[in-house]
Short mmCIF file of C-alpha atoms in Angstrom, two decimals:
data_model
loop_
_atom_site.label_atom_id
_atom_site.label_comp_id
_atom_site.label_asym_id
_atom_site.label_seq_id
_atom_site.Cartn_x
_atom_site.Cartn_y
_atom_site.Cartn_z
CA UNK K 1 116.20 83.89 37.96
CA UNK K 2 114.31 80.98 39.87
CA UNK K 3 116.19 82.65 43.14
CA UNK K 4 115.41 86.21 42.25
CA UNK K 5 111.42 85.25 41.91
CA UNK K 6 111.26 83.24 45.18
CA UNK K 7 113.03 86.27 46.79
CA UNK K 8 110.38 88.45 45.77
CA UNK K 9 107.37 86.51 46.96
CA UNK K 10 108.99 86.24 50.06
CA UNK K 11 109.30 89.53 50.40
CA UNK K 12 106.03 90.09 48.92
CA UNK K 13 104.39 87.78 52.04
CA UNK K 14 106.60 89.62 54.55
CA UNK K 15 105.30 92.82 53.03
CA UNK K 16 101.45 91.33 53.39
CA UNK K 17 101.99 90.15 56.63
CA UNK K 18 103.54 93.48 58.02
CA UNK K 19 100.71 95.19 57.17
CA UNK K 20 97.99 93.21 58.07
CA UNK K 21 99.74 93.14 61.69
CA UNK K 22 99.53 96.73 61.48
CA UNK K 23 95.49 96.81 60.31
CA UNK K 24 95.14 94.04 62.95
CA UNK K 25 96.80 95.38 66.05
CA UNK K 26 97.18 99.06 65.14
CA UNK K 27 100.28 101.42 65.16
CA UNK K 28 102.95 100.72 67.72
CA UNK K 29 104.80 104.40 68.79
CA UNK K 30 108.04 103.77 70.74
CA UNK K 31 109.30 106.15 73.77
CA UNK K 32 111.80 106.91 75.41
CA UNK K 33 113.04 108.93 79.07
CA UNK K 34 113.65 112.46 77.71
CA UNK K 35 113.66 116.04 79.10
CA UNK K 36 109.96 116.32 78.17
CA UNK K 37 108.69 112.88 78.81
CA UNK K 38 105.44 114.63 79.65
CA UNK K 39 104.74 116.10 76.22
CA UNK K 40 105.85 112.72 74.39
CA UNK K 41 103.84 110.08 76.52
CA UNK K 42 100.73 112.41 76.50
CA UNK K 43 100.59 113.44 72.87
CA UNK K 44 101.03 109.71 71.73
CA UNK K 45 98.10 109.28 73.98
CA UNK K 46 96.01 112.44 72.04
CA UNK K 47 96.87 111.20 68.92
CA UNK K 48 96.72 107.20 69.34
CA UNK K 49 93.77 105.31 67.58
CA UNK K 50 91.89 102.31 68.67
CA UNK K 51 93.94 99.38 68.57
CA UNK K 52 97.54 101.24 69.12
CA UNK K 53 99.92 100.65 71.31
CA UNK K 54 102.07 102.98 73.16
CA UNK K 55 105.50 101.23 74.47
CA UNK K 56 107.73 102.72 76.86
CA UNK K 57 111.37 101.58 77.22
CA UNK K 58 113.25 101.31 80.19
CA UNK K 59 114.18 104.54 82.42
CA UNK K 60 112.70 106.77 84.74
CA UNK K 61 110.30 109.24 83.14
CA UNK K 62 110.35 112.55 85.16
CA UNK K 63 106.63 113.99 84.81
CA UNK K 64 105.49 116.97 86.04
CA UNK K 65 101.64 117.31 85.38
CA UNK K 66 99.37 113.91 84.89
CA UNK K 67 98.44 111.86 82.35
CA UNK K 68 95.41 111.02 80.34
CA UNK K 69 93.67 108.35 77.97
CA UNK K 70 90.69 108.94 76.93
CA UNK K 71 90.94 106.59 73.60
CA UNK K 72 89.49 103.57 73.03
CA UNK K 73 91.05 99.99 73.12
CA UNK K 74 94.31 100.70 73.53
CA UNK K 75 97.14 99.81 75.59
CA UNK K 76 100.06 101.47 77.70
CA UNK K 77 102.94 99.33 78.39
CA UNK K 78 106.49 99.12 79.58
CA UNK K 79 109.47 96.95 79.97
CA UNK K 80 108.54 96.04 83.50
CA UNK K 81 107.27 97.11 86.64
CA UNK K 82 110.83 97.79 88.11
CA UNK K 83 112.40 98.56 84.52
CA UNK K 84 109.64 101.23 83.50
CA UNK K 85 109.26 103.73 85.90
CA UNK K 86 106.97 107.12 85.41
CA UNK K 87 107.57 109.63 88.64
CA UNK K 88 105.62 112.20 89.83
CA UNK K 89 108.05 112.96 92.79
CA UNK K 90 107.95 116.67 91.35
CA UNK K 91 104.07 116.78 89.96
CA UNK K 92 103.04 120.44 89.54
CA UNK K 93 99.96 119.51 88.76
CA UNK K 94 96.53 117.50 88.29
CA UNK K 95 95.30 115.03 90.51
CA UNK K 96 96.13 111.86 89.64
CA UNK K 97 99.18 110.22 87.87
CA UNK K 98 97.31 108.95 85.03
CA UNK K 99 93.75 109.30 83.95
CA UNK K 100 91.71 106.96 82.15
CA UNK K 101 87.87 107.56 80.98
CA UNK K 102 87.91 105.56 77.96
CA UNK K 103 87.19 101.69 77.62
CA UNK K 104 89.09 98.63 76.84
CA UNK K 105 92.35 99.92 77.54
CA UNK K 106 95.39 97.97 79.23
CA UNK K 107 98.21 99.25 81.47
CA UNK K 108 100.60 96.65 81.86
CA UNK K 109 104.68 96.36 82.97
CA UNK K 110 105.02 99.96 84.49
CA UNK K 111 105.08 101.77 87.79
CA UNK K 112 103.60 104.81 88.86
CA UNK K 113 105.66 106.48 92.07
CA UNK K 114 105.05 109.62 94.14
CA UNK K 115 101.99 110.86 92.40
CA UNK K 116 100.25 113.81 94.20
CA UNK K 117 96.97 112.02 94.46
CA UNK K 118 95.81 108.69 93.25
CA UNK K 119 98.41 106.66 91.47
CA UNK K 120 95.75 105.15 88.60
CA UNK K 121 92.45 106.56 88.66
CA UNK K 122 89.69 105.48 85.89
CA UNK K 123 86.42 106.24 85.98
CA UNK K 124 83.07 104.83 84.06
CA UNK K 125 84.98 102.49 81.52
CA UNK K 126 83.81 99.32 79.95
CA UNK K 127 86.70 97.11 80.23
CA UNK K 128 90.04 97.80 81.88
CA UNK K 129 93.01 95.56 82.69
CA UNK K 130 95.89 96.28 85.22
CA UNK K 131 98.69 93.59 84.03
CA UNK K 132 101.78 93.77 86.00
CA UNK K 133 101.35 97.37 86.91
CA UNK K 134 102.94 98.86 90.65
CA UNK K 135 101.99 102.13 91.89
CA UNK K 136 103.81 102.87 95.12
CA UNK K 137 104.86 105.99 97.36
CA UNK K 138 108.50 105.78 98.29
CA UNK K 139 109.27 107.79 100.77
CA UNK K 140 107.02 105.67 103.14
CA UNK K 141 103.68 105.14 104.85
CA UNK K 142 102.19 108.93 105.77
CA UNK K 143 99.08 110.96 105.09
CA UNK K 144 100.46 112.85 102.96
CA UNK K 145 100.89 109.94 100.85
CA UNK K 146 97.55 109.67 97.67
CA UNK K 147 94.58 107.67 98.47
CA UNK K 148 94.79 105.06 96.46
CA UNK K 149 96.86 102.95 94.40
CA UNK K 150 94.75 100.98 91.43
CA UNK K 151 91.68 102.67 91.41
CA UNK K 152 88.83 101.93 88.89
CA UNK K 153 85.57 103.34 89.98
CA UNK K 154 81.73 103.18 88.35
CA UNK K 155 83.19 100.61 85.38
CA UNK K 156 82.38 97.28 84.18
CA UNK K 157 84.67 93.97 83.69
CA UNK K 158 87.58 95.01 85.63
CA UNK K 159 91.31 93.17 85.51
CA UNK K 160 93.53 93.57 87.98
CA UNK K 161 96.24 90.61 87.56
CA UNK K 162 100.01 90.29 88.55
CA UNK K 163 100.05 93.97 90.34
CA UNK K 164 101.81 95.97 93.26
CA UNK K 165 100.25 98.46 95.43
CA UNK K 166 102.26 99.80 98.49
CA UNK K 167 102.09 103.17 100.42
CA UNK K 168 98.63 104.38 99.58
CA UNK K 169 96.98 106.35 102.65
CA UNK K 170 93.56 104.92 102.03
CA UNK K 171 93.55 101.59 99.94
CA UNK K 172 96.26 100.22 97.50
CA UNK K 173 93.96 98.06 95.66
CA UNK K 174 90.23 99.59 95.15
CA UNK K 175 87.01 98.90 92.83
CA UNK K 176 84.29 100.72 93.70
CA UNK K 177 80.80 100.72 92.35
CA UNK K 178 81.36 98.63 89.59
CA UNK K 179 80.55 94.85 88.48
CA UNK K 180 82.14 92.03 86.91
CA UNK K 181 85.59 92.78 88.51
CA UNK K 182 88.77 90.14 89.13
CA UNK K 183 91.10 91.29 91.21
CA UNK K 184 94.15 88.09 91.50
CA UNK K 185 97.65 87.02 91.80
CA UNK K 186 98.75 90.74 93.26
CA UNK K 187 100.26 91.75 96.37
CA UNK K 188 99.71 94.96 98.36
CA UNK K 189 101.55 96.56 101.10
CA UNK K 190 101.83 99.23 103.62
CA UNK K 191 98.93 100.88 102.28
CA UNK K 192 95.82 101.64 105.16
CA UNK K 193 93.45 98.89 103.24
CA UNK K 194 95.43 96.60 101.36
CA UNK K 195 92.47 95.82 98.81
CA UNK K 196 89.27 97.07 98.64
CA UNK K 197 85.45 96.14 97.70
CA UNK K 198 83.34 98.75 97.95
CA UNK K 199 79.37 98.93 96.27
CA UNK K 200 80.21 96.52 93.86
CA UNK K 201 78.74 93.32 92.33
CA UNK K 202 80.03 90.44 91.29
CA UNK K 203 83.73 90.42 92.22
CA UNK K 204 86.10 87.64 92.91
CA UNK K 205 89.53 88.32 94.39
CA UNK K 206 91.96 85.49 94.97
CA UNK K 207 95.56 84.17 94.60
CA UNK K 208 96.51 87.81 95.94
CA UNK K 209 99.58 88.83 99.18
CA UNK K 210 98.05 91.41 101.26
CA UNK K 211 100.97 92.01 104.50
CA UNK K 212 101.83 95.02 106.16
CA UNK K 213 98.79 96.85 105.87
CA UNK K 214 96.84 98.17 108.62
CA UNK K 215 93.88 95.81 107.03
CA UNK K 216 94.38 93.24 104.79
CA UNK K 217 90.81 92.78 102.65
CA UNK K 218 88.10 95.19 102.83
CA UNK K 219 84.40 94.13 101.44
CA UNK K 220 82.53 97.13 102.05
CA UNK K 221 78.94 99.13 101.01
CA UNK K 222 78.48 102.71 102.25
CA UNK K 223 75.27 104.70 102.23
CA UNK K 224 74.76 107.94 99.85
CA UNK K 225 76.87 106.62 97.14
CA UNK K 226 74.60 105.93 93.60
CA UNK K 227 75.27 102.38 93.66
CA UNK K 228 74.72 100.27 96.57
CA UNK K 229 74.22 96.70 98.21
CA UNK K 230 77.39 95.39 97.18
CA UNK K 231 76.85 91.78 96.58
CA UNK K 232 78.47 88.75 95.37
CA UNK K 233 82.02 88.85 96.34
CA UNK K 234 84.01 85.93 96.51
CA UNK K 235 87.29 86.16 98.48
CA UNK K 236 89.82 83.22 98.31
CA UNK K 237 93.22 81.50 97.96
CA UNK K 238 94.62 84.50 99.58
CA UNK K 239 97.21 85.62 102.24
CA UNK K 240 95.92 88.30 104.91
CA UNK K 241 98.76 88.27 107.15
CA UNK K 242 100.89 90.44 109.46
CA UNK K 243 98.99 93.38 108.78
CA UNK K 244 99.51 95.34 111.48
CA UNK K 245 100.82 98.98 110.36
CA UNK K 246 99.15 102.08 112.18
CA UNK K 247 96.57 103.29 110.71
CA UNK K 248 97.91 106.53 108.54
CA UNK K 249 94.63 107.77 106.68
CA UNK K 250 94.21 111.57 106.86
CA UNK K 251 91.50 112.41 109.51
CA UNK K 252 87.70 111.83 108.22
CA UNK K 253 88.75 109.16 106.01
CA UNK K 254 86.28 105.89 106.84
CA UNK K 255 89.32 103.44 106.51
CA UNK K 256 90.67 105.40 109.25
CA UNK K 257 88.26 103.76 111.79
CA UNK K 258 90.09 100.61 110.53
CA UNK K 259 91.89 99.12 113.27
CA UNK K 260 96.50 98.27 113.31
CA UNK K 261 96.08 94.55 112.95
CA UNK K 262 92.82 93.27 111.22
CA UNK K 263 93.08 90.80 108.21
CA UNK K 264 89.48 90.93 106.50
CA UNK K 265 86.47 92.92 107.41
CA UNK K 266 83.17 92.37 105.89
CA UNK K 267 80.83 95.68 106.31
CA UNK K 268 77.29 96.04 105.12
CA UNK K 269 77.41 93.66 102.37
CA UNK K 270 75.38 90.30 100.98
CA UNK K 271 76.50 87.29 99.39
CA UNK K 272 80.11 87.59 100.65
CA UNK K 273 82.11 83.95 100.48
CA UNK K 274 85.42 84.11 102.40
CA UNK K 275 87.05 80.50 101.52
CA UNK K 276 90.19 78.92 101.55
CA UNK K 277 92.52 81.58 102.82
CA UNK K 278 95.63 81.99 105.03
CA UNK K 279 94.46 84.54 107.69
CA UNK K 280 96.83 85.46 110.79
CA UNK K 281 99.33 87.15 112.63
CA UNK K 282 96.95 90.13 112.63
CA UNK K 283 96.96 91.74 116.33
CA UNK K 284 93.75 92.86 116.76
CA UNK K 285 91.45 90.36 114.75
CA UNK K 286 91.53 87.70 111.56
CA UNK K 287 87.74 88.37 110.36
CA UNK K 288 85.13 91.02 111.56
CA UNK K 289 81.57 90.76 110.07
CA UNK K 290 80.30 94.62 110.84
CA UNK K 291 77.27 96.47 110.58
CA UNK K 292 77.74 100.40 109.42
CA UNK K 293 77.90 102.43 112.48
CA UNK K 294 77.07 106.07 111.39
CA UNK K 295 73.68 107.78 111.12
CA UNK K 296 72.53 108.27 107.69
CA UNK K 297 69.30 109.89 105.80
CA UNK K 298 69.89 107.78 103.16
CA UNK K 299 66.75 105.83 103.37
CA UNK K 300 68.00 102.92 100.41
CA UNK K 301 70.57 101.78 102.28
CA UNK K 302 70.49 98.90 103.94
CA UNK K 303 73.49 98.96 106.85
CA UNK K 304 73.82 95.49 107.97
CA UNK K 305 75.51 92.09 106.50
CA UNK K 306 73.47 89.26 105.09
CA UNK K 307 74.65 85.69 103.41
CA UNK K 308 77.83 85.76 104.63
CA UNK K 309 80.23 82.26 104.26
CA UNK K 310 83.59 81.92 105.91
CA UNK K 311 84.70 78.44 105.21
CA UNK K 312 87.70 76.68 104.42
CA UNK K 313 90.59 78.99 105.64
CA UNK K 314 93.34 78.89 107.73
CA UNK K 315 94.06 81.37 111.18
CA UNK K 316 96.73 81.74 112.69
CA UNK K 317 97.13 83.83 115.94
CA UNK K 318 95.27 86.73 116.21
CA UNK K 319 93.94 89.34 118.72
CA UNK K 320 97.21 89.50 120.83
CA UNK K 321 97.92 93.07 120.49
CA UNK K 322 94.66 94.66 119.56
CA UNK K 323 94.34 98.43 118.63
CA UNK K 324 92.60 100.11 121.43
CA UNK K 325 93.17 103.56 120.06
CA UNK K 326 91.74 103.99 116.93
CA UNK K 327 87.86 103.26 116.31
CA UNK K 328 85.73 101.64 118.05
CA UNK K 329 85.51 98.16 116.43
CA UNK K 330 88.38 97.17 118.24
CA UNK K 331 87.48 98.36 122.05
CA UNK K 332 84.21 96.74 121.92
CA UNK K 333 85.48 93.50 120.56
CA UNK K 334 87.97 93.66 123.58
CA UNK K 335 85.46 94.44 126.27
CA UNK K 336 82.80 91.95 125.36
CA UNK K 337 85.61 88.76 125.03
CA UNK K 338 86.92 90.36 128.00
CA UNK K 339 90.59 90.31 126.25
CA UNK K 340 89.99 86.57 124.82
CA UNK K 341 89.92 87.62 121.44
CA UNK K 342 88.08 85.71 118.71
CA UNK K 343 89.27 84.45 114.95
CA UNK K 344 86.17 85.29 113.66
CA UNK K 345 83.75 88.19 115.36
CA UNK K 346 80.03 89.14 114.29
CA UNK K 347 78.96 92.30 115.69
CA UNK K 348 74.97 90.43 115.85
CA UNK K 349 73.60 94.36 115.21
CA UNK K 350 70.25 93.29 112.71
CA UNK K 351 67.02 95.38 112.79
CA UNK K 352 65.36 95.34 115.61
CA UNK K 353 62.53 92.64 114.56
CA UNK K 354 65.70 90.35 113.77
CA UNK K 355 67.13 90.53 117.02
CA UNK K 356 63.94 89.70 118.81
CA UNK K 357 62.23 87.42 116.20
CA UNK K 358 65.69 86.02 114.49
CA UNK K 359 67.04 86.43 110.74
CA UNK K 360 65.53 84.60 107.99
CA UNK K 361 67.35 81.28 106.92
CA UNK K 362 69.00 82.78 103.96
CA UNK K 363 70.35 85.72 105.85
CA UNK K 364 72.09 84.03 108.19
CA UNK K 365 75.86 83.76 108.81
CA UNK K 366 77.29 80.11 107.67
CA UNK K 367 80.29 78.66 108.85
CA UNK K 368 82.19 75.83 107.63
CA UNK K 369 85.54 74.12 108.55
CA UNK K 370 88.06 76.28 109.50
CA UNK K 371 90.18 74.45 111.82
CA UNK K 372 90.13 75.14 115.21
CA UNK K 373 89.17 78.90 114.77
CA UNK K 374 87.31 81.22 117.37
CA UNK K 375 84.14 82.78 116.72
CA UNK K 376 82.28 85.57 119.11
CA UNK K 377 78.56 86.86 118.18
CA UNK K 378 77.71 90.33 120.28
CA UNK K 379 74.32 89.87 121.47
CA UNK K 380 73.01 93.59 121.20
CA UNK K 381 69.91 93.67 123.63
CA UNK K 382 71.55 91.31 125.82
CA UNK K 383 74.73 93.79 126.43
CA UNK K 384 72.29 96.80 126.99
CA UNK K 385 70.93 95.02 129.65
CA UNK K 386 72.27 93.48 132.93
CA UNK K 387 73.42 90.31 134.56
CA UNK K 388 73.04 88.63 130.68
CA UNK K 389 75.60 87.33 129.05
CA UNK K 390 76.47 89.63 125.79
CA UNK K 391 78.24 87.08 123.59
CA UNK K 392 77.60 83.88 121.89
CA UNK K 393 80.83 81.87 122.08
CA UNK K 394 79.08 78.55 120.40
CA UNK K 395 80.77 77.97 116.64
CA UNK K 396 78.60 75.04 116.01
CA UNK K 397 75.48 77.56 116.38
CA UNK K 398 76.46 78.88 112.73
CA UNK K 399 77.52 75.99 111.24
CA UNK K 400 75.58 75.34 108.51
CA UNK K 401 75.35 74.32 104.32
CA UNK K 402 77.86 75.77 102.15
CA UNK K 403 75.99 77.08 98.90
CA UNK K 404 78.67 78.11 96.77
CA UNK K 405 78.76 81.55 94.66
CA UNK K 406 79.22 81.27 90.96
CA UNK K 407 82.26 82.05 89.49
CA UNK K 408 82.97 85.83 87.98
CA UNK K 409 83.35 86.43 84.26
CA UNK K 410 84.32 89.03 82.49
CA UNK K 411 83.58 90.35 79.07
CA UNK K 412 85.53 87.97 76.29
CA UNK K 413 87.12 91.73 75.04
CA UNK K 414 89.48 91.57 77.71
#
């Protein structure tokens, strides 16, 4: 009798603990590869409620139209990025592979492959984490390939840990015009822009592999876009290496001014620390500090680079096979160092008042140790003009105090 009771409240507490699991963390639905994997994966995602989980098993999920989540805090896994794979090789439709609009959702241990646009696009969310997630094209780097990888646009407190991007014909990694964002411990490759920054505050991206890409790490702000003055970017503990694959974004694309061979360019943005990296083997140039080059009407935007830090990192060769064909960043960089290619180039374009009366103090571009690095500063009026010399050579000119950015964090949901 004494065993029979103590059996009971056992089960009793199992019982109790079951279900507050279940009130705690939500439902958990199971799936599995079938001949309609579309109809499975997307009504669990209809019908889920905050908190559930959706969990996808190992296999290849043949999908045919793309996926959406527009539920709150929940989350989409797998088995693994190799183990659970979703394939849009034969999409008929929709433009992305999956959709997400809602907030506080995670992907994690899945792969996206072959969609017809963008791999993972969300859009306005409060809240989203990438955890072990690889989106990839397979058949190779071409234009016909989607845009982008990982692709979280106009959102708050974005995580993108532990992920592969490779293939994408315009960045593999991307935030755009959002705050708060991490992007760390990833790797992406073959893609036109390995990872992306673009009209964003407050983002910190480190621990990350970026090879094989036509450019490694893009921090960039471009005009007539609703948020601007990206700002705040810290960039660190990363490799930027050996990227140096033509540059196959579809004609009109602005990463497709990016020159083969460039590990990290900084364009039109403030507050940008570049620190303890590995930067080299990139043929045309290791870091390029840009203004943006177009005409615009848009009268807010402010074109040129301010506060920028580059301290710390580590270059190897660079600038030993540089990309005369495609842009212009690379041809003028060529002429002015007459083919003695820098580590480190500043195109020195400021408004005009600047250029004649000098930046103000916290403007100015710092540099700290890096080694035995290169550095070339265009001197615009000076190369209008003749029998001037157009560049300043002089590293110690921009050495200066390291102030520090502070440290990114996000929201304690996530």
């Amino acid at each position: 009798m004494k065993i029979l009771t103590k059996y009971l409240k056992q089960s009793k507490l199992i019982l109790f603990s079951l279900l507050f699991s279940i009130n705690s963390y939500g439902a958990i639905t199971v799936i599995s590869p079938s001949d309609d994997s579309y109809s499975a994966i997307q009504e669990a995602l209809i019908l889920a409620e905050p908190g559930d989980i959706i969990r996808l098993t190992s296999g290849t999920y043949e999908l045919e139209d793309s996926l959406s989540i527009d539920v709150e805090s929940i989350r989409l896994e797998g088995e693994g990025m190799d183990q659970t794979v979703l394939s849009f090789k034969n999409q008929q439709s929709g433009a992305q592979g999956l959709s997400v609009t809602s907030n506080n959702v995670i992907l994690q241990d899945f792969a996206i492959e072959d969609a017809k646009g963008d791999a993972i696009k969300v859009k306005g969310v409060d809240g989203i984490s990438f955890i072990r997630v690889r989106t990839e094209w397979t058949g190779g780097v071409s234009t016909d390939n989607g845009a982008y990888g990982l692709y979280p646009v106009e959102s708050k407190n974005v995580l993108i840990d532990s992920c592969v991007a490779i293939g994408a014909s315009d960045a593999g990694i991307y935030v755009g015009q959002s705050q708060n964002i991490i992007v760390k411990n990833s790797r992406a490759e073959f893609n036109v822009a390995g990872i992306e920054i673009e009209n964003s505050y407050y983002a910190d991206v480190f621990d990350n592999h970026a090879e094989n890409n036509t450019g490694g790490i893009l921090v960039f702000d471009l005009p007539d876009i609703p948020q601007q003055g990206g700002h705040h970017v810290r960039v660190f503990r990363n490799k930027s290496i050996n990227n140096n694959t033509d540059n196959f974004a579809p004609e009109g694309n602005i990463v497709g001014e990016v020159p083969r061979g460039t590990g990290i360019i900084i364009q039109a943005n403030s507050f940008v620390e570049i620190f303890d990296n590995d930067i080299g083997d990139n043929e045309t140039v290791n870091i390029a500090i840009v203004t943006y080059g177009y005409e615009t009407d848009d009268e807010d935007y402010y074109p040129h680079p301010r506060a920028i830090q580059i301290h710390g990192n580590r270059f190897g060769k660079s600038g030993y096979n540089p990309d005369l064909e495609t842009g212009e960043l690379a041809k003028i960089l060529f002429d002015v160092s007459e083919g003695d290619m820098p580590d480190i180039f500043w195109d020195g374009i400021l408004p005009l008042q600047q250029m004649i009366f000098g930046q103000p103090d916290e403007d100015k571009i710092v540099l700290g140790n890096n080694g035995n690095a290169s550095f070339l500063a265009l001197r615009p009026i000076r190369y209008m003009l003749p029998f001037f010399e157009p560049v300043e050579r002089d590293y110690q000119k921009y050495v200066g105090k390291i102030t520090p950015l502070p440290k990114v964090q996000l929201s304690e949901s996530l």
